[in-house]
PDB file of C-alpha atoms and ligand atoms in Angstrom:
ATOM      1  CA  MET A   1     -14.072  25.005  -8.720  1.00  0.00           C
ATOM      2  CA  ARG A   2     -13.108  21.622 -10.485  1.00  0.00           C
ATOM      3  CA  TYR A   3     -13.580  18.505  -8.461  1.00  0.00           C
ATOM      4  CA  LEU A   4     -10.909  16.998  -6.689  1.00  0.00           C
ATOM      5  CA  THR A   5     -10.815  13.184  -7.145  1.00  0.00           C
ATOM      6  CA  PHE A   6      -9.770  10.542  -4.454  1.00  0.00           C
ATOM      7  CA  ALA A   7      -8.860   6.999  -5.538  1.00  0.00           C
ATOM      8  CA  LEU A   8      -9.123   4.939  -2.295  1.00  0.00           C
ATOM      9  CA  ALA A   9      -7.922   1.402  -1.893  1.00  0.00           C
ATOM     10  CA  LYS A  10     -11.042  -0.476  -0.846  1.00  0.00           C
ATOM     11  CA  GLY A  11     -11.319  -2.294   2.232  1.00  0.00           C
ATOM     12  CA  ARG A  12      -9.906  -1.348   5.615  1.00  0.00           C
ATOM     13  CA  LEU A  13      -7.681   1.729   4.279  1.00  0.00           C
ATOM     14  CA  ALA A  14     -10.672   3.389   2.570  1.00  0.00           C
ATOM     15  CA  LYS A  15     -12.629   3.180   5.817  1.00  0.00           C
ATOM     16  CA  GLU A  16     -10.068   4.624   7.925  1.00  0.00           C
ATOM     17  CA  THR A  17      -9.393   7.448   5.230  1.00  0.00           C
ATOM     18  CA  LEU A  18     -13.000   8.276   4.766  1.00  0.00           C
ATOM     19  CA  LYS A  19     -13.250   8.570   8.923  1.00  0.00           C
ATOM     20  CA  ARG A  20     -10.149  10.936   8.688  1.00  0.00           C
ATOM     21  CA  LEU A  21     -11.303  13.030   5.999  1.00  0.00           C
ATOM     22  CA  GLU A  22     -15.021  13.335   7.724  1.00  0.00           C
ATOM     23  CA  LYS A  23     -12.945  14.632  10.901  1.00  0.00           C
ATOM     24  CA  ILE A  24     -11.399  17.472   8.634  1.00  0.00           C
ATOM     25  CA  GLY A  25     -14.882  18.375   7.059  1.00  0.00           C
ATOM     26  CA  ILE A  26     -14.518  16.532   3.810  1.00  0.00           C
ATOM     27  CA  THR A  27     -17.540  14.267   3.727  1.00  0.00           C
ATOM     28  CA  CYS A  28     -19.709  12.000   1.531  1.00  0.00           C
ATOM     29  CA  GLU A  29     -22.835  10.831   2.804  1.00  0.00           C
ATOM     30  CA  GLU A  30     -23.816   7.843   0.035  1.00  0.00           C
ATOM     31  CA  ILE A  31     -20.374   6.405   0.173  1.00  0.00           C
ATOM     32  CA  HIS A  32     -21.606   4.964   3.693  1.00  0.00           C
ATOM     33  CA  ASP A  33     -24.585   2.938   2.244  1.00  0.00           C
ATOM     34  CA  PRO A  34     -23.649  -0.873   2.800  1.00  0.00           C
ATOM     35  CA  ASN A  35     -25.611  -2.088   0.183  1.00  0.00           C
ATOM     36  CA  THR A  36     -24.380   0.159  -2.607  1.00  0.00           C
ATOM     37  CA  ARG A  37     -22.609  -1.359  -5.386  1.00  0.00           C
ATOM     38  CA  LYS A  38     -21.566   2.218  -6.872  1.00  0.00           C
ATOM     39  CA  LEU A  39     -17.995   2.839  -7.613  1.00  0.00           C
ATOM     40  CA  VAL A  40     -17.963   6.416  -7.828  1.00  0.00           C
ATOM     41  CA  PHE A  41     -19.141   8.977  -5.060  1.00  0.00           C
ATOM     42  CA  VAL A  42     -19.822  12.644  -5.520  1.00  0.00           C
ATOM     43  CA  ASN A  43     -20.306  15.380  -3.019  1.00  0.00           C
ATOM     44  CA  GLU A  44     -21.522  18.308  -5.233  1.00  0.00           C
ATOM     45  CA  GLU A  45     -21.247  21.033  -2.500  1.00  0.00           C
ATOM     46  CA  GLN A  46     -17.613  20.344  -1.622  1.00  0.00           C
ATOM     47  CA  LYS A  47     -16.712  19.584  -5.421  1.00  0.00           C
ATOM     48  CA  VAL A  48     -15.027  16.084  -4.270  1.00  0.00           C
ATOM     49  CA  LYS A  49     -15.193  12.840  -5.600  1.00  0.00           C
ATOM     50  CA  PHE A  50     -14.304   9.446  -4.304  1.00  0.00           C
ATOM     51  CA  PHE A  51     -13.834   6.043  -6.099  1.00  0.00           C
ATOM     52  CA  LEU A  52     -12.911   2.875  -4.492  1.00  0.00           C
ATOM     53  CA  ALA A  53     -10.313   0.804  -6.546  1.00  0.00           C
ATOM     54  CA  LYS A  54      -8.315  -2.166  -6.348  1.00  0.00           C
ATOM     55  CA  ALA A  55      -5.345  -1.361  -4.173  1.00  0.00           C
ATOM     56  CA  THR A  56      -2.849  -2.339  -6.944  1.00  0.00           C
ATOM     57  CA  ASP A  57      -4.877   0.070  -9.366  1.00  0.00           C
ATOM     58  CA  VAL A  58      -4.698   3.130  -7.145  1.00  0.00           C
ATOM     59  CA  PRO A  59      -1.276   4.408  -8.327  1.00  0.00           C
ATOM     60  CA  THR A  60      -2.324   3.833 -12.029  1.00  0.00           C
ATOM     61  CA  TYR A  61      -5.234   6.068 -11.469  1.00  0.00           C
ATOM     62  CA  VAL A  62      -3.249   8.651  -9.833  1.00  0.00           C
ATOM     63  CA  GLU A  63      -0.205   8.640 -12.320  1.00  0.00           C
ATOM     64  CA  TYR A  64      -2.900   9.060 -15.251  1.00  0.00           C
ATOM     65  CA  GLY A  65      -4.573  12.005 -13.422  1.00  0.00           C
ATOM     66  CA  VAL A  66      -7.950  10.384 -13.122  1.00  0.00           C
ATOM     67  CA  ALA A  67      -7.754  10.810  -9.535  1.00  0.00           C
ATOM     68  CA  ASP A  68      -5.918  13.780  -7.934  1.00  0.00           C
ATOM     69  CA  ILE A  69      -5.153  11.925  -4.886  1.00  0.00           C
ATOM     70  CA  GLY A  70      -4.880   8.244  -3.714  1.00  0.00           C
ATOM     71  CA  VAL A  71      -4.592   6.400  -0.434  1.00  0.00           C
ATOM     72  CA  VAL A  72      -2.933   3.166  -0.732  1.00  0.00           C
ATOM     73  CA  GLY A  73      -0.498   1.010   1.180  1.00  0.00           C
ATOM     74  CA  LYS A  74       3.421   1.706   0.965  1.00  0.00           C
ATOM     75  CA  ASP A  75       3.767  -2.036  -0.457  1.00  0.00           C
ATOM     76  CA  THR A  76       1.584  -1.244  -3.468  1.00  0.00           C
ATOM     77  CA  ILE A  77       3.401   1.941  -3.986  1.00  0.00           C
ATOM     78  CA  LEU A  78       6.802   0.249  -4.178  1.00  0.00           C
ATOM     79  CA  GLU A  79       5.385  -2.669  -6.214  1.00  0.00           C
ATOM     80  CA  GLU A  80       3.741  -0.529  -8.928  1.00  0.00           C
ATOM     81  CA  ARG A  81       6.540   2.023  -9.442  1.00  0.00           C
ATOM     82  CA  ARG A  82       4.001   4.788 -10.591  1.00  0.00           C
ATOM     83  CA  LYS A  83       5.224   8.068 -11.444  1.00  0.00           C
ATOM     84  CA  LEU A  84       3.561   9.943  -8.545  1.00  0.00           C
ATOM     85  CA  TYR A  85       4.267  12.048  -5.267  1.00  0.00           C
ATOM     86  CA  GLU A  86       4.079  10.379  -2.024  1.00  0.00           C
ATOM     87  CA  VAL A  87       3.204  13.247   0.218  1.00  0.00           C
ATOM     88  CA  LEU A  88       2.108  11.633   3.534  1.00  0.00           C
ATOM     89  CA  ASP A  89       2.646   8.659   5.797  1.00  0.00           C
ATOM     90  CA  LEU A  90      -0.802   8.535   7.339  1.00  0.00           C
ATOM     91  CA  GLY A  91       0.363   6.406  10.085  1.00  0.00           C
ATOM     92  CA  PHE A  92      -2.334   3.368   9.954  1.00  0.00           C
ATOM     93  CA  GLY A  93      -2.175   0.196   8.572  1.00  0.00           C
ATOM     94  CA  LYS A  94       1.187  -0.571   9.953  1.00  0.00           C
ATOM     95  CA  CYS A  95       2.915  -3.953   9.045  1.00  0.00           C
ATOM     96  CA  ARG A  96       6.188  -4.849   7.712  1.00  0.00           C
ATOM     97  CA  MET A  97       7.569  -6.466   4.367  1.00  0.00           C
ATOM     98  CA  CYS A  98       9.698  -9.339   5.209  1.00  0.00           C
ATOM     99  CA  VAL A  99      11.490 -12.439   3.975  1.00  0.00           C
ATOM    100  CA  CYS A 100       9.913 -15.377   5.816  1.00  0.00           C
ATOM    101  CA  GLY A 101      10.677 -19.185   5.902  1.00  0.00           C
ATOM    102  CA  ARG A 102      11.367 -22.041   8.267  1.00  0.00           C
ATOM    103  CA  GLU A 103      14.316 -21.354  10.718  1.00  0.00           C
ATOM    104  CA  GLU A 104      16.495 -23.803   8.759  1.00  0.00           C
ATOM    105  CA  VAL A 105      16.789 -21.757   5.628  1.00  0.00           C
ATOM    106  CA  ARG A 106      18.121 -18.779   7.386  1.00  0.00           C
ATOM    107  CA  GLU A 107      21.835 -20.108   6.652  1.00  0.00           C
ATOM    108  CA  LYS A 108      20.786 -20.089   3.078  1.00  0.00           C
ATOM    109  CA  LEU A 109      20.283 -16.646   3.197  1.00  0.00           C
ATOM    110  CA  HIS A 110      23.618 -15.964   4.477  1.00  0.00           C
ATOM    111  CA  HIS A 111      25.457 -18.061   2.236  1.00  0.00           C
ATOM    112  CA  ASN A 112      23.861 -16.339  -1.017  1.00  0.00           C
ATOM    113  CA  GLU A 113      22.681 -19.768  -2.015  1.00  0.00           C
ATOM    114  CA  LEU A 114      20.268 -19.799  -5.322  1.00  0.00           C
ATOM    115  CA  ILE A 115      16.995 -20.044  -3.679  1.00  0.00           C
ATOM    116  CA  ARG A 116      13.434 -19.985  -4.558  1.00  0.00           C
ATOM    117  CA  VAL A 117      11.104 -16.814  -3.259  1.00  0.00           C
ATOM    118  CA  ALA A 118       7.294 -17.047  -3.624  1.00  0.00           C
ATOM    119  CA  THR A 119       5.696 -13.873  -3.805  1.00  0.00           C
ATOM    120  CA  LYS A 120       2.894 -11.359  -4.636  1.00  0.00           C
ATOM    121  CA  TYR A 121       5.490  -8.531  -4.867  1.00  0.00           C
ATOM    122  CA  PRO A 122       8.187  -9.783  -7.343  1.00  0.00           C
ATOM    123  CA  GLU A 123       9.449  -6.230  -7.870  1.00  0.00           C
ATOM    124  CA  ILE A 124      10.035  -5.452  -4.208  1.00  0.00           C
ATOM    125  CA  ALA A 125      11.777  -8.984  -3.899  1.00  0.00           C
ATOM    126  CA  ARG A 126      13.701  -8.422  -7.079  1.00  0.00           C
ATOM    127  CA  ASP A 127      15.043  -5.114  -5.668  1.00  0.00           C
ATOM    128  CA  TYR A 128      15.788  -6.345  -2.117  1.00  0.00           C
ATOM    129  CA  PHE A 129      17.728  -9.760  -3.250  1.00  0.00           C
ATOM    130  CA  TYR A 130      19.512  -8.222  -6.563  1.00  0.00           C
ATOM    131  CA  ASN A 131      20.160  -4.515  -5.556  1.00  0.00           C
ATOM    132  CA  LYS A 132      20.423  -4.671  -1.738  1.00  0.00           C
ATOM    133  CA  LYS A 133      21.698  -8.182  -0.919  1.00  0.00           C
ATOM    134  CA  HIS A 134      23.216  -9.049  -4.201  1.00  0.00           C
ATOM    135  CA  GLN A 135      21.896 -12.387  -4.282  1.00  0.00           C
ATOM    136  CA  THR A 136      20.704 -14.137  -7.377  1.00  0.00           C
ATOM    137  CA  VAL A 137      17.367 -15.851  -6.612  1.00  0.00           C
ATOM    138  CA  GLU A 138      14.364 -17.305  -8.715  1.00  0.00           C
ATOM    139  CA  ILE A 139      11.284 -15.204  -8.051  1.00  0.00           C
ATOM    140  CA  ILE A 140       7.870 -16.830  -8.382  1.00  0.00           C
ATOM    141  CA  LYS A 141       5.124 -14.948  -8.683  1.00  0.00           C
ATOM    142  CA  LEU A 142       1.792 -16.034  -6.337  1.00  0.00           C
ATOM    143  CA  ASN A 143      -1.365 -14.074  -5.960  1.00  0.00           C
ATOM    144  CA  GLY A 144      -2.250 -15.048  -2.468  1.00  0.00           C
ATOM    145  CA  SER A 145      -1.894 -17.258   0.473  1.00  0.00           C
ATOM    146  CA  VAL A 146       1.620 -17.059  -0.219  1.00  0.00           C
ATOM    147  CA  GLU A 147       2.673 -18.733   2.853  1.00  0.00           C
ATOM    148  CA  LEU A 148       1.916 -22.123   1.255  1.00  0.00           C
ATOM    149  CA  GLY A 149       5.023 -21.594  -0.861  1.00  0.00           C
ATOM    150  CA  PRO A 150       7.348 -22.860   1.852  1.00  0.00           C
ATOM    151  CA  VAL A 151       4.909 -24.965   3.567  1.00  0.00           C
ATOM    152  CA  VAL A 152       4.269 -27.319   0.327  1.00  0.00           C
ATOM    153  CA  GLY A 153       7.710 -27.020  -0.934  1.00  0.00           C
ATOM    154  CA  LEU A 154       7.411 -24.502  -3.885  1.00  0.00           C
ATOM    155  CA  SER A 155       9.815 -22.094  -2.504  1.00  0.00           C
ATOM    156  CA  GLU A 156      12.346 -21.872   0.199  1.00  0.00           C
ATOM    157  CA  VAL A 157      11.106 -18.355   1.533  1.00  0.00           C
ATOM    158  CA  ILE A 158       8.412 -15.891   0.845  1.00  0.00           C
ATOM    159  CA  VAL A 159       8.546 -12.055   0.640  1.00  0.00           C
ATOM    160  CA  ASP A 160       5.319 -10.991   2.099  1.00  0.00           C
ATOM    161  CA  ILE A 161       3.404  -8.772   4.568  1.00  0.00           C
ATOM    162  CA  VAL A 162       3.551  -9.619   8.240  1.00  0.00           C
ATOM    163  CA  GLU A 163       1.009  -7.646  10.405  1.00  0.00           C
ATOM    164  CA  THR A 164       0.558  -9.760  13.665  1.00  0.00           C
ATOM    165  CA  GLY A 165       2.650 -12.459  12.553  1.00  0.00           C
ATOM    166  CA  SER A 166      -0.140 -15.115  13.292  1.00  0.00           C
ATOM    167  CA  THR A 167      -0.205 -16.558   9.593  1.00  0.00           C
ATOM    168  CA  LEU A 168       3.465 -17.172   9.999  1.00  0.00           C
ATOM    169  CA  LYS A 169       3.288 -18.785  13.325  1.00  0.00           C
ATOM    170  CA  GLU A 170       0.280 -20.909  12.401  1.00  0.00           C
ATOM    171  CA  ASN A 171       2.377 -22.261   9.327  1.00  0.00           C
ATOM    172  CA  GLY A 172       5.572 -22.932  11.029  1.00  0.00           C
ATOM    173  CA  LEU A 173       7.233 -19.996   9.452  1.00  0.00           C
ATOM    174  CA  LYS A 174       9.315 -17.045  10.914  1.00  0.00           C
ATOM    175  CA  VAL A 175      10.413 -13.758   9.914  1.00  0.00           C
ATOM    176  CA  LEU A 176      13.962 -14.161   8.548  1.00  0.00           C
ATOM    177  CA  GLU A 177      14.701 -10.663   7.222  1.00  0.00           C
ATOM    178  CA  GLU A 178      13.030  -7.538   7.485  1.00  0.00           C
ATOM    179  CA  ILE A 179      12.825  -5.548   4.155  1.00  0.00           C
ATOM    180  CA  CYS A 180      10.979  -2.304   5.354  1.00  0.00           C
ATOM    181  CA  PRO A 181       8.137  -0.920   7.259  1.00  0.00           C
ATOM    182  CA  LEU A 182       4.769  -0.293   5.601  1.00  0.00           C
ATOM    183  CA  SER A 183       1.589   1.825   6.224  1.00  0.00           C
ATOM    184  CA  ALA A 184      -0.999   3.774   4.354  1.00  0.00           C
ATOM    185  CA  ARG A 185       0.394   6.733   2.209  1.00  0.00           C
ATOM    186  CA  MET A 186      -1.285   9.510   0.539  1.00  0.00           C
ATOM    187  CA  VAL A 187      -0.074  10.022  -3.023  1.00  0.00           C
ATOM    188  CA  VAL A 188      -0.913  12.984  -5.299  1.00  0.00           C
ATOM    189  CA  ASN A 189      -0.638  13.215  -9.153  1.00  0.00           C
ATOM    190  CA  GLN A 190       2.333  15.099 -10.290  1.00  0.00           C
ATOM    191  CA  VAL A 191       0.324  17.965 -12.283  1.00  0.00           C
ATOM    192  CA  SER A 192      -2.514  17.977  -9.641  1.00  0.00           C
ATOM    193  CA  LEU A 193      -0.074  19.108  -6.943  1.00  0.00           C
ATOM    194  CA  LYS A 194       0.833  22.092  -8.853  1.00  0.00           C
ATOM    195  CA  MET A 195      -2.627  22.911 -10.375  1.00  0.00           C
ATOM    196  CA  GLU A 196      -4.592  22.309  -7.299  1.00  0.00           C
ATOM    197  CA  GLN A 197      -1.606  23.261  -4.708  1.00  0.00           C
ATOM    198  CA  GLU A 198      -3.643  25.313  -2.301  1.00  0.00           C
ATOM    199  CA  ARG A 199      -6.568  22.575  -1.856  1.00  0.00           C
ATOM    200  CA  ILE A 200      -4.065  19.516  -1.586  1.00  0.00           C
ATOM    201  CA  ARG A 201      -1.661  21.071   0.598  1.00  0.00           C
ATOM    202  CA  GLN A 202      -4.637  22.332   2.904  1.00  0.00           C
ATOM    203  CA  ILE A 203      -5.669  18.570   3.100  1.00  0.00           C
ATOM    204  CA  ILE A 204      -2.251  17.476   3.692  1.00  0.00           C
ATOM    205  CA  LYS A 205      -1.819  19.870   6.583  1.00  0.00           C
ATOM    206  CA  GLN A 206      -5.103  19.006   8.168  1.00  0.00           C
ATOM    207  CA  LEU A 207      -4.589  15.332   7.972  1.00  0.00           C
ATOM    208  CA  ARG A 208      -0.931  15.735   9.566  1.00  0.00           C
ATOM    209  CA  GLU A 209      -2.328  18.073  12.557  1.00  0.00           C
ATOM    210  CA  LEU A 210      -5.228  15.233  13.101  1.00  0.00           C
ATOM    211  CA  GLN A 211      -2.693  12.541  13.166  1.00  0.00           C
ATOM    212  CA  GLN A 212      -0.775  14.597  15.762  1.00  0.00           C
ATOM    213  CA  GLU A 213      -3.853  15.096  17.771  1.00  0.00           C
ATOM    214  CA  MET A 214      -4.571  11.338  17.605  1.00  0.00           C
ATOM    215  CA  GLU A 215      -0.965  10.246  18.810  1.00  0.00           C
TER     216      GLU A 215
HETATM  217  C1  PRP B 301      -1.802 -10.719   4.134  1.00  0.00           C
HETATM  218  C2  PRP B 301      -0.357 -11.137   4.051  1.00  0.00           C
HETATM  219  C3  PRP B 301      -0.188 -12.350   5.011  1.00  0.00           C
HETATM  220  C4  PRP B 301      -1.355 -11.906   6.270  1.00  0.00           C
HETATM  221  C5  PRP B 301      -0.328 -11.484   7.298  1.00  0.00           C
HETATM  222  O1  PRP B 301      -2.525 -11.702   3.611  1.00  0.00           O
HETATM  223  O2  PRP B 301      -0.059 -11.672   2.646  1.00  0.00           O
HETATM  224  O3  PRP B 301      -0.651 -13.577   4.369  1.00  0.00           O
HETATM  225  O4  PRP B 301      -2.027 -10.770   5.791  1.00  0.00           O
HETATM  226  O5  PRP B 301      -0.984 -10.777   8.430  1.00  0.00           O
HETATM  227  P1  PRP B 301      -0.881 -11.367   9.988  1.00  0.00           P
HETATM  228  O6  PRP B 301       0.705 -11.316  10.253  1.00  0.00           O
HETATM  229  O7  PRP B 301      -1.696 -10.575  10.686  1.00  0.00           O
HETATM  230  O8  PRP B 301      -0.888 -12.923  10.096  1.00  0.00           O
HETATM  231  P2  PRP B 301      -4.084 -11.172   3.185  1.00  0.00           P
HETATM  232  O9  PRP B 301      -5.124 -11.492   4.225  1.00  0.00           O
HETATM  233  O10 PRP B 301      -3.990  -9.636   2.889  1.00  0.00           O
HETATM  234  O11 PRP B 301      -4.554 -12.239   1.986  1.00  0.00           O
HETATM  235  P3  PRP B 301      -3.469 -13.006   0.837  1.00  0.00           P
HETATM  236  O12 PRP B 301      -3.155 -14.257   1.871  1.00  0.00           O
HETATM  237  O13 PRP B 301      -4.574 -13.269  -0.248  1.00  0.00           O
HETATM  238  O14 PRP B 301      -2.246 -11.944   0.370  1.00  0.00           O
END
């Protein structure tokens, strides 16, 4: 039997994914060592491997087939646009991709004015404004703390993830438009899904059943 390899977005998503995989009998002891700096973890008996990657790289590993399966946020899937199959909404890590700004800017969104949009997600922002709203905007790529954009006057709005809404609130910003809901998704390499169909389908089925039990 060949190894089935998982690429997990390190942090909260990886933790919750490992918990769920453990519940369906897929385990890996050494990954739980809090002091480890290792990046690849193997369970020889079950012939599974895990690696913890930066979220934005997970779709890349899966497209190139070095990981058969990936778990990553829908935001990253939409932004990275890799060739892969999205097979399961895992139902955790729920949040929303939104256009946010000060209340006064709402008008500018309605009148298709040329505004600046700061975001970590230029592809999602471009698709939303150009293809869905048919509004020409200037997109400015930032790498974090995007809420600063409208606060310091770099942009009128931001396109960013909203979870609890507290970052927005504390900075005097609001959700002006909702782009799409987000959550953790399981993605699969296109060849792996054919070659390892039985094992992968079984995992999807068990995770889906577990999710139904949890609801
Ligand atoms: C994310 C996102 C928002 C915040 C939303 O940032 O970009 O800033 O969380 O969460 P809230 O609605 O619960 O306040 P993250 O902490 O991932 O870091 P970043 O600012 O570097 O993007």
